[in-house]
Short mmCIF file of C-alpha atoms and ligand atoms in Angstrom, two decimals:
data_model
loop_
_atom_site.label_atom_id
_atom_site.label_comp_id
_atom_site.label_asym_id
_atom_site.label_seq_id
_atom_site.Cartn_x
_atom_site.Cartn_y
_atom_site.Cartn_z
CA UNK A 116 103.82 107.03 114.35
CA UNK A 117 101.77 108.48 117.47
CA UNK A 118 104.16 110.26 120.36
CA UNK A 119 102.70 110.99 123.40
CA UNK A 120 104.17 113.11 126.38
CA UNK A 121 103.83 115.11 128.93
CA UNK A 122 105.22 118.74 129.35
CA UNK A 123 105.40 119.57 133.33
CA UNK A 124 102.94 122.26 134.64
CA UNK A 125 104.91 125.12 135.79
CA UNK A 126 104.76 124.11 139.74
CA UNK A 127 105.66 120.63 138.88
CA UNK A 128 108.93 119.17 140.50
CA UNK A 129 111.16 117.96 137.98
CA UNK A 130 112.79 114.39 139.94
CA UNK A 131 116.43 116.21 139.29
CA UNK A 132 115.01 119.31 141.12
CA UNK A 133 115.04 117.25 144.48
CA UNK A 134 119.02 116.92 143.64
CA UNK A 135 119.52 120.53 144.34
CA UNK A 136 123.19 122.19 143.39
CA UNK A 137 122.65 123.78 147.54
CA UNK A 138 123.15 121.47 150.26
CA UNK A 139 120.55 122.55 152.90
CA UNK A 140 121.92 120.13 155.32
CA UNK A 141 125.27 122.97 156.34
CA UNK A 142 121.82 125.50 156.61
CA UNK A 143 121.51 125.73 160.50
CA UNK A 144 117.38 125.17 160.67
CA UNK A 145 115.42 127.22 162.96
CA UNK A 146 113.51 124.91 164.83
CA UNK A 147 110.12 125.36 164.88
CA UNK A 148 106.58 124.24 163.34
CA UNK A 149 104.94 126.52 160.47
CA UNK A 150 101.45 125.40 161.24
CA UNK A 151 98.67 126.43 158.32
CA UNK A 152 95.18 125.99 158.60
CA UNK A 153 92.89 125.70 155.78
CA UNK A 154 89.28 128.00 155.20
CA UNK A 155 87.32 124.66 157.04
CA UNK A 156 90.09 124.70 160.30
CA UNK A 157 88.64 128.55 160.41
CA UNK A 158 85.36 128.80 159.40
CA UNK A 159 83.38 129.74 162.59
CA UNK A 160 84.57 129.71 166.88
CA UNK A 161 84.08 126.48 167.43
CA UNK A 162 86.82 125.69 164.50
CA UNK A 163 89.09 128.49 165.86
CA UNK A 164 89.10 126.93 169.46
CA UNK A 165 90.19 123.90 167.95
CA UNK A 166 93.15 125.27 166.01
CA UNK A 167 94.10 127.34 169.60
CA UNK A 168 93.94 124.47 171.67
CA UNK A 169 96.24 122.58 168.70
CA UNK A 170 98.90 125.18 168.90
CA UNK A 171 98.69 125.51 172.66
CA UNK A 172 99.54 121.40 173.23
CA UNK A 173 102.32 122.36 170.19
CA UNK A 174 104.88 124.06 171.60
CA UNK A 175 107.06 124.19 168.93
CA UNK A 176 104.52 125.96 166.50
CA UNK A 177 105.23 129.08 166.27
CA UNK A 178 103.87 131.07 162.76
CA UNK A 179 100.92 129.67 161.95
CA UNK A 180 99.54 130.46 158.27
CA UNK A 181 95.79 130.99 157.49
CA UNK A 182 93.06 130.74 154.72
CA UNK A 183 89.66 133.01 155.15
CA UNK A 184 86.94 131.33 156.36
CA UNK A 185 85.12 128.77 154.31
CA UNK A 186 83.10 130.77 151.54
CA UNK A 187 84.34 133.76 152.27
CA UNK A 188 86.95 133.88 149.06
CA UNK A 189 84.02 132.86 146.92
CA UNK A 190 82.26 136.10 148.39
CA UNK A 191 84.75 137.93 147.55
CA UNK A 192 85.33 136.23 144.06
CA UNK A 193 81.82 137.39 143.06
CA UNK A 194 82.57 141.14 144.36
CA UNK A 195 85.30 140.94 143.05
CA UNK A 196 83.61 140.42 139.09
CA UNK A 197 81.19 142.66 139.38
CA UNK A 198 77.64 141.64 140.98
CA UNK A 199 74.78 144.30 140.52
CA UNK A 200 73.78 146.50 143.30
CA UNK A 201 71.32 143.09 145.08
CA UNK A 202 73.83 140.84 144.95
CA UNK A 203 76.60 142.75 146.38
CA UNK A 204 74.73 143.59 149.85
CA UNK A 205 73.39 140.08 149.22
CA UNK A 206 77.22 138.90 149.25
CA UNK A 207 78.92 141.48 152.06
CA UNK A 208 75.83 140.34 154.49
CA UNK A 209 77.04 136.99 154.17
CA UNK A 210 80.61 138.17 155.05
CA UNK A 211 79.74 139.88 157.44
CA UNK A 212 77.82 137.56 159.17
CA UNK A 213 80.68 134.87 159.34
CA UNK A 214 82.56 137.52 160.93
CA UNK A 215 79.98 138.54 163.27
CA UNK A 216 79.55 135.06 164.56
CA UNK A 217 83.00 134.91 165.79
CA UNK A 218 83.27 138.29 167.29
CA UNK A 219 80.60 137.59 168.90
CA UNK A 220 82.38 134.59 171.35
CA UNK A 221 84.85 137.34 172.03
CA UNK A 222 84.89 139.46 175.29
CA UNK A 223 84.49 143.57 174.82
CA UNK A 224 88.07 143.84 175.25
CA UNK A 225 89.71 140.88 172.64
CA UNK A 226 87.05 142.15 170.21
CA UNK A 227 89.27 143.79 167.17
CA UNK A 228 86.14 146.40 166.33
CA UNK A 229 88.41 149.10 164.27
CA UNK A 230 90.16 146.33 162.29
CA UNK A 231 87.74 144.90 161.43
CA UNK A 232 85.31 147.57 160.45
CA UNK A 233 88.20 149.18 157.98
CA UNK A 234 88.54 145.86 156.09
CA UNK A 235 84.47 145.58 155.66
CA UNK A 236 85.29 148.62 155.04
CA UNK A 237 87.33 148.10 152.42
CA UNK A 238 86.01 145.55 151.03
CA UNK A 239 82.93 147.58 150.46
CA UNK A 240 84.74 150.22 148.46
CA UNK A 241 86.89 148.26 146.32
CA UNK A 242 83.67 145.87 146.01
CA UNK A 243 81.72 149.18 144.26
CA UNK A 244 84.76 149.87 142.54
CA UNK A 245 84.48 146.19 140.63
CA UNK A 246 81.44 147.28 139.43
CA UNK A 247 82.58 149.94 137.15
CA UNK A 248 82.55 149.03 133.33
CA UNK A 249 85.16 151.20 132.15
CA UNK A 250 88.09 149.66 134.13
CA UNK A 251 91.37 147.34 131.66
CA UNK A 252 91.50 143.89 132.76
CA UNK A 253 95.17 144.44 134.08
CA UNK A 254 93.45 147.80 136.83
CA UNK A 255 90.47 144.84 137.45
CA UNK A 256 92.83 142.29 138.30
CA UNK A 257 94.93 144.07 140.50
CA UNK A 258 91.59 145.39 141.83
CA UNK A 259 90.44 140.94 142.53
CA UNK A 260 93.68 140.49 144.14
CA UNK A 261 93.15 143.23 147.19
CA UNK A 262 89.91 142.32 147.67
CA UNK A 263 90.20 138.65 148.12
CA UNK A 264 92.85 139.49 150.08
CA UNK A 265 91.51 140.58 152.59
CA UNK A 266 89.80 137.61 153.62
CA UNK A 267 92.73 135.92 155.11
CA UNK A 268 93.28 139.45 156.56
CA UNK A 269 89.49 139.18 158.07
CA UNK A 270 90.75 135.27 159.73
CA UNK A 271 93.93 136.59 161.25
CA UNK A 272 92.62 139.11 162.55
CA UNK A 273 89.91 137.54 163.82
CA UNK A 274 91.90 134.33 165.28
CA UNK A 275 94.49 136.90 167.01
CA UNK A 276 92.18 138.09 168.88
CA UNK A 277 90.95 134.72 169.96
CA UNK A 278 94.28 133.15 171.38
CA UNK A 279 94.33 136.16 173.30
CA UNK A 280 91.37 135.81 175.01
CA UNK A 281 93.09 131.99 175.82
CA UNK A 282 96.17 134.02 177.19
CA UNK A 283 98.45 133.12 174.89
CA UNK A 284 101.28 136.44 173.12
CA UNK A 285 99.98 135.77 169.67
CA UNK A 286 100.22 138.73 166.95
CA UNK A 287 98.99 139.95 163.81
CA UNK A 288 101.92 139.78 161.33
CA UNK A 289 99.93 141.23 157.55
CA UNK A 290 102.71 138.99 155.27
CA UNK A 291 102.63 141.81 152.08
CA UNK A 292 105.09 143.15 153.67
CA UNK A 293 107.45 139.26 153.42
CA UNK A 294 105.98 137.29 150.46
CA UNK A 295 107.41 139.52 147.53
CA UNK A 296 105.88 138.25 144.37
CA UNK A 297 106.11 139.00 140.77
CA UNK A 298 103.25 141.73 139.67
CA UNK A 299 101.25 138.93 138.03
CA UNK A 300 98.15 139.43 140.08
CA UNK A 301 95.17 135.97 140.34
CA UNK A 302 98.46 133.70 140.29
CA UNK A 303 101.78 135.62 141.12
CA UNK A 304 104.52 134.15 141.86
CA UNK A 305 106.95 134.28 144.95
CA UNK A 306 110.10 136.04 144.63
CA UNK A 307 112.05 133.55 147.03
CA UNK A 308 115.02 135.63 147.77
CA UNK A 309 113.54 138.51 148.82
CA UNK A 310 111.24 136.19 150.87
CA UNK A 311 113.95 135.45 152.25
CA UNK A 312 115.28 138.56 152.70
CA UNK A 313 112.55 140.00 153.96
CA UNK A 314 111.84 136.89 156.51
CA UNK A 315 115.26 137.12 158.15
CA UNK A 316 114.96 141.03 159.03
CA UNK A 317 111.21 141.39 160.23
CA UNK A 318 109.59 137.69 160.77
CA UNK A 319 112.89 135.59 162.51
CA UNK A 320 112.96 137.95 166.51
CA UNK A 321 109.09 138.16 166.35
CA UNK A 322 108.61 134.44 166.57
CA UNK A 323 111.26 133.95 168.86
CA UNK A 324 109.05 135.76 171.90
CA UNK A 325 105.02 134.95 170.08
CA UNK A 326 102.97 133.36 168.43
CA UNK A 327 102.61 134.93 164.84
CA UNK A 328 99.23 134.99 163.49
CA UNK A 329 99.33 135.87 159.14
CA UNK A 330 98.15 135.46 155.74
CA UNK A 331 98.32 132.35 153.40
CA UNK A 332 97.52 133.30 150.08
CA UNK A 333 98.61 136.89 149.76
CA UNK A 334 101.56 138.68 149.41
CA UNK A 335 102.57 142.32 146.88
CA UNK A 336 104.76 142.56 143.94
CA UNK A 337 108.50 145.36 143.98
CA UNK A 338 105.24 148.73 143.82
CA UNK A 339 103.30 147.37 147.51
CA UNK A 340 100.30 146.28 145.83
CA UNK A 341 98.34 143.32 147.52
CA UNK A 342 98.77 140.18 144.69
CA UNK A 343 97.95 136.64 145.32
CA UNK A 344 99.52 133.23 144.51
CA UNK A 345 96.27 131.56 143.26
CA UNK A 346 93.09 129.81 144.93
CA UNK A 347 94.24 127.13 148.00
CA UNK A 348 97.18 129.28 147.74
CA UNK A 349 97.51 129.23 151.91
CA UNK A 350 99.36 125.76 151.91
CA UNK A 351 102.34 127.37 149.06
CA UNK A 352 102.68 130.37 151.72
CA UNK A 353 103.06 128.18 154.62
CA UNK A 354 106.42 126.28 152.54
CA UNK A 355 107.71 129.19 151.11
CA UNK A 356 107.48 130.94 154.44
CA UNK A 357 109.39 128.01 155.98
CA UNK A 358 111.52 127.57 152.83
CA UNK A 359 112.62 131.59 154.04
CA UNK A 360 113.31 131.09 157.96
CA UNK A 361 114.53 127.90 157.26
CA UNK A 362 112.05 126.03 159.58
CA UNK A 363 112.65 122.98 160.51
CA UNK A 364 108.81 121.53 159.41
CA UNK A 365 105.52 123.06 158.37
CA UNK A 366 102.28 121.95 159.28
CA UNK A 367 99.32 121.22 157.07
CA UNK A 368 96.18 121.27 159.37
CA UNK A 369 93.13 120.77 157.02
CA UNK A 370 89.73 118.72 157.30
CA UNK A 371 90.91 115.40 156.88
CA UNK A 372 93.79 113.38 158.64
CA UNK A 373 95.91 113.15 155.45
CA UNK A 374 96.92 111.83 151.96
CA UNK A 375 94.90 109.70 150.56
CA UNK A 376 94.86 107.13 148.13
CA UNK A 377 92.32 109.13 146.80
CA UNK A 378 89.61 111.85 147.47
CA UNK A 379 87.42 110.38 150.33
CA UNK A 380 84.78 112.06 148.93
CA UNK A 381 84.77 109.70 146.02
CA UNK A 382 86.57 106.50 147.26
CA UNK A 383 84.89 105.80 150.94
CA UNK A 384 87.61 103.11 150.93
CA UNK A 385 90.73 105.58 150.19
CA UNK A 386 92.67 105.40 153.14
CA UNK A 387 95.43 107.61 154.54
CA UNK A 388 98.97 107.33 153.82
CA UNK A 389 101.87 108.06 155.69
CA UNK A 390 104.59 108.25 154.62
CA UNK A 391 104.80 109.58 151.47
CA UNK A 392 108.19 111.43 148.91
CA UNK A 393 107.97 115.08 147.13
CA UNK A 394 107.88 113.59 144.17
CA UNK A 395 104.85 111.17 144.96
CA UNK A 396 102.90 114.54 146.80
CA UNK A 397 104.18 116.56 144.59
CA UNK A 398 102.40 114.57 141.60
CA UNK A 399 98.94 113.76 143.74
CA UNK A 400 99.06 118.47 144.21
CA UNK A 401 99.52 118.94 140.18
CA UNK A 402 97.34 116.56 138.89
CA UNK A 403 94.42 117.57 140.94
CA UNK A 404 94.46 116.52 145.17
CA UNK A 405 92.85 119.60 146.33
CA UNK A 406 94.56 118.32 149.27
CA UNK A 407 97.70 120.61 148.72
CA UNK A 408 98.69 123.32 146.63
CA UNK A 409 100.47 122.37 142.82
CA UNK A 410 103.65 124.29 144.53
CA UNK A 411 103.44 123.32 147.63
CA UNK A 412 106.42 121.58 147.53
CA UNK A 413 109.00 122.99 145.57
CA UNK A 414 109.95 125.00 148.69
CA UNK A 415 110.28 122.31 150.81
CA UNK A 416 112.18 119.99 148.63
CA UNK A 417 114.60 123.20 148.31
CA UNK A 418 115.40 123.77 152.23
CA UNK A 419 114.69 119.38 152.50
CA UNK A 420 111.61 120.75 155.39
CA UNK A 421 109.28 117.30 155.67
CA UNK A 422 105.66 118.39 155.68
CA UNK A 423 102.99 116.98 157.26
CA UNK A 424 99.51 116.49 157.01
CA UNK A 425 97.04 115.87 159.14
CA UNK A 426 93.27 117.16 160.46
CA UNK A 427 92.55 120.31 162.31
CA UNK A 428 89.62 118.53 163.65
CA UNK A 429 90.79 115.15 164.89
CA UNK A 430 94.54 116.14 165.18
CA UNK A 431 95.64 112.77 166.98
CA UNK A 432 94.03 110.40 164.00
CA UNK A 433 97.47 110.54 162.85
CA UNK A 434 98.65 111.80 159.30
CA UNK A 435 101.07 111.74 156.22
CA UNK A 436 104.27 112.38 156.26
CA UNK A 437 105.84 113.92 152.80
CA UNK A 438 109.63 113.57 152.92
CA UNK A 439 112.60 113.76 150.51
CA UNK A 440 112.54 109.41 151.42
CA UNK A 441 110.25 106.86 152.50
CA UNK A 442 110.98 103.36 152.88
CA UNK A 443 108.39 102.26 150.26
CA UNK A 444 107.78 103.57 146.43
CA UNK A 445 104.73 101.62 145.56
CA UNK A 446 103.91 101.01 142.26
CA UNK A 447 100.61 102.38 142.47
CA UNK A 448 100.66 104.76 144.89
CA UNK A 449 97.39 107.11 144.60
CA UNK A 450 93.93 108.50 141.94
CA UNK A 451 93.94 111.60 141.44
CA UNK A 452 90.96 114.05 139.13
CA UNK A 453 91.20 117.07 137.97
CA UNK A 454 88.04 118.46 136.34
CA UNK A 455 86.60 121.13 134.08
CA UNK A 456 89.63 120.37 131.07
CA UNK A 457 89.15 121.89 127.76
CA UNK A 458 91.28 119.81 125.31
CA UNK A 459 92.54 122.36 121.93
CA UNK A 460 93.25 119.62 118.63
CA UNK A 461 94.88 121.24 115.89
CA UNK A 462 94.78 119.95 112.58
CA UNK A 463 97.30 120.80 109.65
CA UNK A 464 98.66 119.03 106.74
CA UNK A 465 101.31 121.55 107.07
CA UNK A 466 102.54 119.49 109.91
CA UNK A 467 103.35 116.77 107.88
CA UNK A 468 107.12 117.09 107.59
CA UNK A 469 107.51 120.39 108.52
CA UNK A 470 109.73 121.71 111.16
CA UNK A 471 108.84 124.60 113.64
CA UNK A 472 105.47 123.98 113.88
CA UNK A 473 104.75 123.25 117.33
CA UNK A 474 107.40 125.64 117.94
CA UNK A 475 104.62 128.75 116.32
CA UNK A 476 101.75 126.96 118.17
CA UNK A 477 103.77 127.34 121.65
CA UNK A 478 104.25 131.05 120.80
CA UNK A 479 100.59 132.23 119.97
CA UNK A 480 99.72 130.39 123.32
CA UNK A 481 102.46 131.83 125.25
CA UNK A 482 101.27 135.06 123.95
CA UNK A 483 98.18 134.40 125.21
CA UNK A 484 99.73 134.02 128.66
CA UNK A 485 98.30 130.37 128.26
CA UNK A 486 100.12 127.26 130.65
CA UNK A 487 99.63 123.72 127.93
CA UNK A 488 99.65 121.05 130.41
CA UNK A 489 98.91 117.30 128.50
CA UNK A 490 99.67 117.31 124.70
CA UNK A 491 99.61 114.62 122.16
CA UNK A 492 100.87 114.60 118.70
CA UNK A 493 100.51 112.41 115.00
CA UNK A 494 101.18 113.17 111.97
CA UNK A 495 98.78 115.58 111.20
CA UNK A 496 97.49 117.33 114.55
CA UNK A 497 97.76 117.60 118.00
CA UNK A 498 95.87 118.03 120.38
CA UNK A 499 96.90 120.15 124.75
CA UNK A 500 95.00 120.59 127.44
CA UNK A 501 95.39 123.45 129.34
CA UNK A 502 96.71 124.61 132.57
CA UNK A 503 94.36 125.99 134.71
CA UNK A 504 95.22 125.28 137.34
CA UNK A 505 95.11 127.47 140.68
CA UNK A 506 93.39 130.36 138.22
CA UNK A 507 89.42 131.20 138.80
CA UNK A 508 89.35 131.18 135.74
CA UNK A 509 88.37 127.41 133.68
CA UNK A 510 89.76 126.32 130.27
CA UNK A 511 87.30 127.96 127.59
CA UNK A 512 87.30 131.15 129.24
CA UNK A 513 91.40 131.14 128.49
CA UNK A 514 89.68 130.63 124.67
CA UNK A 515 89.38 134.29 123.47
CA UNK A 516 88.08 134.97 119.59
CA UNK A 517 91.56 136.96 119.16
CA UNK A 518 92.92 133.33 119.99
CA UNK A 519 91.30 131.24 117.48
CA UNK A 520 91.78 133.53 115.55
CA UNK A 521 95.75 133.61 114.96
CA UNK A 522 95.62 129.97 115.64
CA UNK A 523 93.29 129.54 112.21
CA UNK A 524 95.56 131.36 110.20
CA UNK A 525 97.78 128.39 111.16
CA UNK A 526 95.68 125.05 111.24
CA UNK A 527 91.27 123.86 112.09
CA UNK A 528 91.34 124.70 115.60
CA UNK A 529 88.14 122.35 117.70
CA UNK A 530 87.69 122.77 121.45
CA UNK A 531 86.43 120.37 123.90
CA UNK A 532 84.98 120.71 127.24
CA UNK A 533 83.62 118.59 129.72
CA UNK A 534 86.55 116.60 130.09
CA UNK A 535 88.37 115.02 133.10
CA UNK A 536 91.91 114.40 133.87
CA UNK A 537 92.50 111.50 135.48
CA UNK A 538 96.10 110.26 136.85
CA UNK A 539 97.71 106.98 138.51
CA UNK A 540 100.14 108.28 140.44
CA UNK A 541 102.97 105.26 140.84
CA UNK A 542 106.55 104.06 141.06
CA UNK A 543 108.94 103.16 138.24
CA UNK A 544 105.83 103.32 136.06
CA UNK A 545 107.88 102.70 132.66
CA UNK A 546 110.14 99.95 133.63
CA UNK A 547 106.93 97.75 135.19
CA UNK A 548 105.68 94.79 133.38
CA UNK A 549 102.27 94.33 133.01
CA UNK A 550 101.17 97.36 135.01
CA UNK A 551 98.82 98.52 132.36
CA UNK A 552 96.89 95.91 131.76
CA UNK A 553 94.18 96.06 134.96
CA UNK A 554 94.65 99.88 133.89
CA UNK A 555 93.30 99.04 130.15
CA UNK A 556 90.91 95.83 131.69
CA UNK A 557 89.59 98.88 133.75
CA UNK A 558 89.72 101.52 131.65
CA UNK A 559 87.37 99.13 128.97
CA UNK A 560 84.29 100.72 128.91
CA UNK A 561 84.69 103.60 128.89
CA UNK A 562 85.47 106.49 125.82
CA UNK A 563 89.07 107.65 126.38
CA UNK A 564 89.49 110.74 124.52
CA UNK A 565 93.59 111.35 125.43
CA UNK A 566 95.66 109.49 127.12
CA UNK A 567 99.69 110.38 128.36
CA UNK A 568 102.64 108.40 129.44
CA UNK A 569 106.21 107.99 129.21
CA UNK A 570 107.71 110.99 130.33
CA UNK A 571 107.37 110.37 133.97
CA UNK A 572 107.48 107.59 135.56
CA UNK A 573 105.09 108.81 138.73
CA UNK A 574 102.08 108.91 136.02
CA UNK A 575 99.27 107.71 133.85
CA UNK A 576 97.03 110.33 133.16
CA UNK A 577 94.19 109.85 130.96
CA UNK A 578 91.77 112.26 129.87
CA UNK A 579 87.77 111.17 129.98
CA UNK A 580 83.94 112.37 129.60
CA UNK A 581 83.55 114.52 133.07
CA UNK A 582 79.99 112.07 133.43
CA UNK A 583 81.93 109.54 134.01
CA UNK A 584 85.37 110.11 136.15
CA UNK A 585 83.86 109.45 139.43
CA UNK A 586 83.13 106.41 138.34
CA UNK A 587 86.70 105.64 136.85
CA UNK A 588 88.21 106.88 139.69
CA UNK A 589 86.20 104.02 141.54
CA UNK A 590 86.53 101.43 139.61
CA UNK A 591 90.19 102.08 139.21
CA UNK A 592 90.56 102.42 143.73
CA UNK A 593 88.80 99.73 143.89
CA UNK A 594 91.24 97.25 141.44
CA UNK A 595 93.97 98.73 142.08
CA UNK A 596 94.00 99.89 146.08
CA UNK A 597 91.23 97.92 147.72
P1 ADP B 825 91.91 122.66 152.81
O1 ADP B 825 90.49 124.38 152.83
O2 ADP B 825 92.35 122.94 154.69
O3 ADP B 825 92.87 124.00 152.74
P2 ADP B 825 91.27 121.64 150.76
O4 ADP B 825 89.69 121.15 151.12
O5 ADP B 825 91.54 122.66 150.59
O6 ADP B 825 91.10 122.09 152.73
O7 ADP B 825 91.27 120.47 150.72
C1 ADP B 825 91.35 119.49 151.82
C2 ADP B 825 89.95 118.30 151.03
O8 ADP B 825 90.70 118.21 149.97
C3 ADP B 825 89.86 116.66 151.26
O9 ADP B 825 88.18 117.82 152.48
C4 ADP B 825 89.23 116.37 150.59
O10 ADP B 825 88.32 115.87 149.88
C5 ADP B 825 90.43 116.40 149.45
N1 ADP B 825 90.92 115.68 148.89
C6 ADP B 825 91.58 115.71 147.19
N2 ADP B 825 92.16 114.67 147.16
C7 ADP B 825 92.57 114.40 148.42
C8 ADP B 825 93.99 113.10 149.01
N3 ADP B 825 93.82 112.12 147.67
N4 ADP B 825 93.49 112.80 149.57
C9 ADP B 825 92.86 113.32 151.30
N5 ADP B 825 91.77 115.08 150.33
C10 ADP B 825 91.97 114.67 149.06
N1 LIG B 826 91.82 131.46 150.58
C1 LIG B 826 92.70 131.40 149.59
C2 LIG B 826 91.20 130.12 148.62
O1 LIG B 826 89.70 130.31 149.34
C3 LIG B 826 93.33 130.60 149.34
C4 LIG B 826 93.20 129.08 150.24
O2 LIG B 826 92.79 128.78 151.16
O3 LIG B 826 94.88 128.64 150.95
O4 LIG B 826 91.69 129.88 147.57
MG1 MG B 827 93.07 123.49 150.40
#
């Protein structure tokens, strides 16, 4: 008998986590909004000006969390990977250019020249250190985090000045004093008790009298070394700070007016969703909807803080409200897609009626710090995809020769790449008769590598060749949503 199951990605919300043991309604809320602006929203002076207008029109917005200006983190990640001298100076020049465009629009008295020089010099030093060949991988990951953190330090330095030039009482705040994490460089886990403690101690009074501008994505460990929360992590930062401060709302300002039924870049007829539940939105984020970092809703659920998602380009275009309960729970809510999936298939006759085989496989994967995402099993084989959410490494990079050696001692291993996971997000999927008919009708012309369904009533996942994925999403969207 074949079985399929879905192992929760580390970030996913279990339905049971909605029923928290703490009664958050008894914790008095701080009546402020925490606003997060993504990379495109702070890409240049014009975009920053729109954000400033928006903040000025919303008196409850007291804490502002920023991403790096669009493109900067990618440049810094390249530098962290150790470029040759020519590529390094070109990349540094590209980073400087983005900062200089914004600086050029500031009057001399508001130009944060010294702070910018210090940050750019430090980037230079760190980029040089990353070029060194003989450093340990731990040191490299530590240097990389400090380096990429500079994108957010630069954008917040400049945006504070943009607001000050507008006459706003804006203060720059280095979030690393509050956003305490473990030492897993590249994808650190936040420590919410410490974050709450430091937020209470250092941020609470500051937001009472100022508009505080701080960094998303970055934090620090026990030794005060800089860490990062994984790519796209600024959304998560905003939600964590909201939980730490007991804020009454989080607003995620991005380049689209809310969460759509699928990525509007893929299906132009995708439409915005007005209200969505925490569980549905978390499933979407987990299964690849880039609009939210997958962990964003965990703090929001724990503290029951509603999240709004809107467009900083067009704030009056409305947006999506994510909250605990919604009036409607449609069978089909949205489609998402996660590219660059790696599938490991392990075959072994020993698996037949054996006990403990999977436990051994998972122990090996855990030792290699690999998080398993989807899994399907048959009598003598098991297929699993690797979770690389938020990581700067792809799945195949995680499959090192030493991992393969260890697995080969146990079974035969096949590795497949160029796969994409398409997920249909909805409600009561496991209880609704006939829900599969339309789905399989659309999928019938395509080869399907794997299907995961049944563990959650909120998702149905298929792993397909990457070249077919956009077409499948378009076809499913047409059949189920248009
Ligand atoms: P930011 O820089 O503001 O964090 P991102 O690029 O991370 O913005 O996320 C916004 C992008 O997410 C949109 O431009 C859109 O292409 C993509 N996206 C993917 N899935 C969805 C979806 N279901 N709804 C809306 N946007 C989506
Ligand atoms: N700047 C970081 C990134 O590009 C974090 C973020 O934008 O949320 O991944
Ligand atoms: Mg993002």
